[in-house]
């Protein structure tokens, strides 16, 4: 009897996994694998090192992951999150939620053009990497276990973001202050 229950449980798990695997969101289907990696912001790695902090460089340019509990994980002020690489707005506090993952999570970017998704097969799995659309810099990954209305969880590193409270000026690079 135990063997029968285990077998049926396994089949149910496989069936449910298959259903979720075939349910693909529009965000994943629209990605063009042949899209050339030409970005508006083209810097040498030395220029990136000068522009970014060491933690930002590690996440954004070396596809690193910060430890759980980054500065924006349990942070819920009203405002806009900008890419630390390009300073373009990428996420809004209106779509941020607590995913209990240890990283800031959003269910939608500020616009479809703010980010790009790239297939990531590192670490022996298939995931979708979230990159800044102006620089191609790594921000995190997106998963299909988020809340409605999108069902997506954009799991983003705090070090890839700069938060600007509602009503304040967007960030500028130092050279733009002249």
Short mmCIF file of C-alpha atoms in Angstrom, two decimals:
data_model
loop_
_atom_site.label_atom_id
_atom_site.label_comp_id
_atom_site.label_asym_id
_atom_site.label_seq_id
_atom_site.Cartn_x
_atom_site.Cartn_y
_atom_site.Cartn_z
CA UNK A 1 0.00 0.00 0.00
CA UNK A 2 2.84 2.41 0.87
CA UNK A 3 4.51 1.75 -2.48
CA UNK A 4 1.26 2.54 -4.30
CA UNK A 5 0.88 5.86 -2.43
CA UNK A 6 4.50 6.81 -3.15
CA UNK A 7 4.08 5.91 -6.83
CA UNK A 8 0.86 7.93 -7.17
CA UNK A 9 2.41 10.88 -5.30
CA UNK A 10 5.40 10.81 -7.65
CA UNK A 11 3.14 10.77 -10.70
CA UNK A 12 1.12 13.70 -9.36
CA UNK A 13 4.33 15.69 -8.79
CA UNK A 14 5.52 14.92 -12.32
CA UNK A 15 2.14 15.92 -13.76
CA UNK A 16 2.07 19.22 -11.86
CA UNK A 17 5.68 19.96 -12.83
CA UNK A 18 4.84 19.31 -16.48
CA UNK A 19 1.89 21.68 -16.35
CA UNK A 20 4.04 24.47 -14.88
CA UNK A 21 6.85 23.80 -17.37
CA UNK A 22 4.52 24.18 -20.34
CA UNK A 23 2.91 27.35 -18.95
CA UNK A 24 5.24 30.01 -20.31
CA UNK A 25 4.62 33.67 -19.75
CA UNK A 26 4.72 36.17 -22.58
CA UNK A 27 7.89 37.65 -21.06
CA UNK A 28 9.77 34.43 -21.76
CA UNK A 29 8.26 33.75 -25.19
CA UNK A 30 9.12 37.18 -26.58
CA UNK A 31 12.87 36.84 -26.11
CA UNK A 32 14.87 36.72 -29.33
CA UNK A 33 17.90 34.43 -28.86
CA UNK A 34 19.54 35.92 -31.97
CA UNK A 35 19.36 39.49 -30.65
CA UNK A 36 22.76 41.10 -30.85
CA UNK A 37 24.33 42.26 -27.62
CA UNK A 38 24.82 45.88 -28.62
CA UNK A 39 23.93 48.17 -25.80
CA UNK A 40 23.59 51.94 -25.62
CA UNK A 41 26.18 52.11 -22.83
CA UNK A 42 29.49 50.59 -23.96
CA UNK A 43 32.32 50.89 -21.42
CA UNK A 44 35.57 49.04 -20.93
CA UNK A 45 35.81 46.92 -17.79
CA UNK A 46 38.23 49.50 -16.37
CA UNK A 47 35.64 52.24 -16.94
CA UNK A 48 33.00 50.07 -15.23
CA UNK A 49 35.33 49.60 -12.26
CA UNK A 50 35.69 53.38 -11.98
CA UNK A 51 31.94 53.97 -12.28
CA UNK A 52 30.71 51.24 -9.88
CA UNK A 53 31.52 50.26 -6.31
CA UNK A 54 33.31 46.91 -5.93
CA UNK A 55 30.02 45.24 -4.82
CA UNK A 56 28.11 46.75 -7.74
CA UNK A 57 30.83 45.66 -10.17
CA UNK A 58 30.74 42.10 -8.82
CA UNK A 59 26.96 41.82 -9.27
CA UNK A 60 26.44 43.87 -12.43
CA UNK A 61 29.52 43.00 -14.47
CA UNK A 62 30.65 39.62 -13.09
CA UNK A 63 27.12 38.20 -12.71
CA UNK A 64 27.59 37.82 -8.99
CA UNK A 65 24.96 37.35 -6.31
CA UNK A 66 25.00 39.31 -3.08
CA UNK A 67 24.37 37.52 0.21
CA UNK A 68 20.75 37.23 1.34
CA UNK A 69 19.33 40.21 3.14
CA UNK A 70 20.64 43.04 0.95
CA UNK A 71 19.73 46.63 1.78
CA UNK A 72 16.48 46.57 -0.24
CA UNK A 73 15.24 43.10 0.83
CA UNK A 74 12.84 44.27 3.56
CA UNK A 75 12.63 47.85 2.36
CA UNK A 76 9.21 49.29 1.49
CA UNK A 77 9.46 53.04 0.94
CA UNK A 78 7.60 54.61 -2.01
CA UNK A 79 9.77 55.39 -4.97
CA UNK A 80 11.64 54.10 -7.99
CA UNK A 81 14.53 51.66 -8.31
CA UNK A 82 17.15 52.57 -10.90
CA UNK A 83 19.83 50.39 -12.43
CA UNK A 84 23.17 51.19 -10.80
CA UNK A 85 24.81 50.54 -14.18
CA UNK A 86 22.77 52.80 -16.47
CA UNK A 87 20.71 54.89 -14.02
CA UNK A 88 17.55 54.11 -15.96
CA UNK A 89 14.39 53.32 -13.95
CA UNK A 90 13.83 49.56 -13.84
CA UNK A 91 11.36 48.79 -11.00
CA UNK A 92 8.78 50.63 -8.92
CA UNK A 93 7.91 50.26 -5.27
CA UNK A 94 4.33 49.68 -6.48
CA UNK A 95 5.29 46.22 -7.81
CA UNK A 96 7.65 45.25 -4.97
CA UNK A 97 6.64 42.51 -2.54
CA UNK A 98 8.16 40.23 0.09
CA UNK A 99 8.96 36.93 -1.59
CA UNK A 100 10.78 35.66 1.54
CA UNK A 101 13.71 34.76 -0.74
CA UNK A 102 16.21 37.13 0.89
CA UNK A 103 16.41 39.45 -2.14
CA UNK A 104 14.21 42.31 -3.33
CA UNK A 105 11.37 40.95 -5.47
CA UNK A 106 9.11 42.66 -7.99
CA UNK A 107 6.27 41.26 -10.08
CA UNK A 108 6.83 43.62 -13.02
CA UNK A 109 9.48 46.05 -14.35
CA UNK A 110 8.59 49.74 -14.88
CA UNK A 111 8.42 49.07 -18.64
CA UNK A 112 9.05 46.18 -21.01
CA UNK A 113 12.01 48.06 -22.48
CA UNK A 114 13.79 48.64 -19.13
CA UNK A 115 15.17 45.11 -18.91
CA UNK A 116 16.01 42.16 -21.12
CA UNK A 117 15.85 38.47 -20.32
CA UNK A 118 18.68 36.15 -21.30
CA UNK A 119 18.69 32.38 -21.00
CA UNK A 120 21.09 31.33 -18.24
CA UNK A 121 22.18 27.69 -18.12
CA UNK A 122 24.86 28.12 -15.44
CA UNK A 123 24.90 26.00 -12.29
CA UNK A 124 23.32 23.04 -14.13
CA UNK A 125 19.88 24.61 -14.45
CA UNK A 126 17.88 26.75 -16.86
CA UNK A 127 16.96 30.19 -15.56
CA UNK A 128 16.20 33.57 -17.07
CA UNK A 129 18.73 36.29 -16.27
CA UNK A 130 17.48 39.88 -15.90
CA UNK A 131 19.82 42.43 -17.48
CA UNK A 132 19.68 46.21 -17.76
CA UNK A 133 18.57 46.96 -21.34
CA UNK A 134 20.92 49.93 -21.75
CA UNK A 135 24.14 48.26 -20.58
CA UNK A 136 23.53 44.49 -20.56
CA UNK A 137 24.53 44.40 -16.89
CA UNK A 138 23.32 41.49 -14.72
CA UNK A 139 20.66 42.40 -12.17
CA UNK A 140 19.25 39.04 -11.06
CA UNK A 141 16.84 36.39 -12.34
CA UNK A 142 13.12 36.03 -13.00
CA UNK A 143 11.07 33.03 -11.92
CA UNK A 144 7.49 31.92 -12.56
CA UNK A 145 6.48 31.67 -8.90
CA UNK A 146 5.41 35.26 -8.28
CA UNK A 147 2.07 36.82 -7.42
CA UNK A 148 -0.73 37.80 -9.77
CA UNK A 149 -1.28 39.53 -12.08
CA UNK A 150 1.96 38.42 -13.81
CA UNK A 151 2.88 35.30 -11.83
CA UNK A 152 6.52 36.43 -12.10
CA UNK A 153 9.14 37.05 -9.42
CA UNK A 154 11.95 39.33 -10.53
CA UNK A 155 14.56 38.46 -7.91
CA UNK A 156 17.02 41.37 -8.07
CA UNK A 157 20.27 42.05 -6.21
CA UNK A 158 20.17 45.18 -4.03
CA UNK A 159 23.67 46.08 -5.25
CA UNK A 160 22.29 46.33 -8.81
CA UNK A 161 19.80 49.00 -7.73
CA UNK A 162 19.70 52.60 -6.58
CA UNK A 163 16.50 53.62 -4.80
CA UNK A 164 15.12 57.14 -5.19
CA UNK A 165 12.21 58.14 -2.93
CA UNK A 166 9.02 59.38 -4.59
CA UNK A 167 9.30 63.05 -5.56
CA UNK A 168 13.11 63.18 -5.53
CA UNK A 169 15.45 63.68 -8.49
CA UNK A 170 16.75 60.65 -10.43
CA UNK A 171 20.39 59.69 -9.84
CA UNK A 172 23.16 61.12 -12.01
CA UNK A 173 26.66 59.96 -12.73
CA UNK A 174 29.27 62.32 -11.28
CA UNK A 175 30.42 63.42 -14.72
CA UNK A 176 26.80 64.44 -15.53
CA UNK A 177 26.82 67.03 -12.71
CA UNK A 178 28.99 69.47 -14.69
#
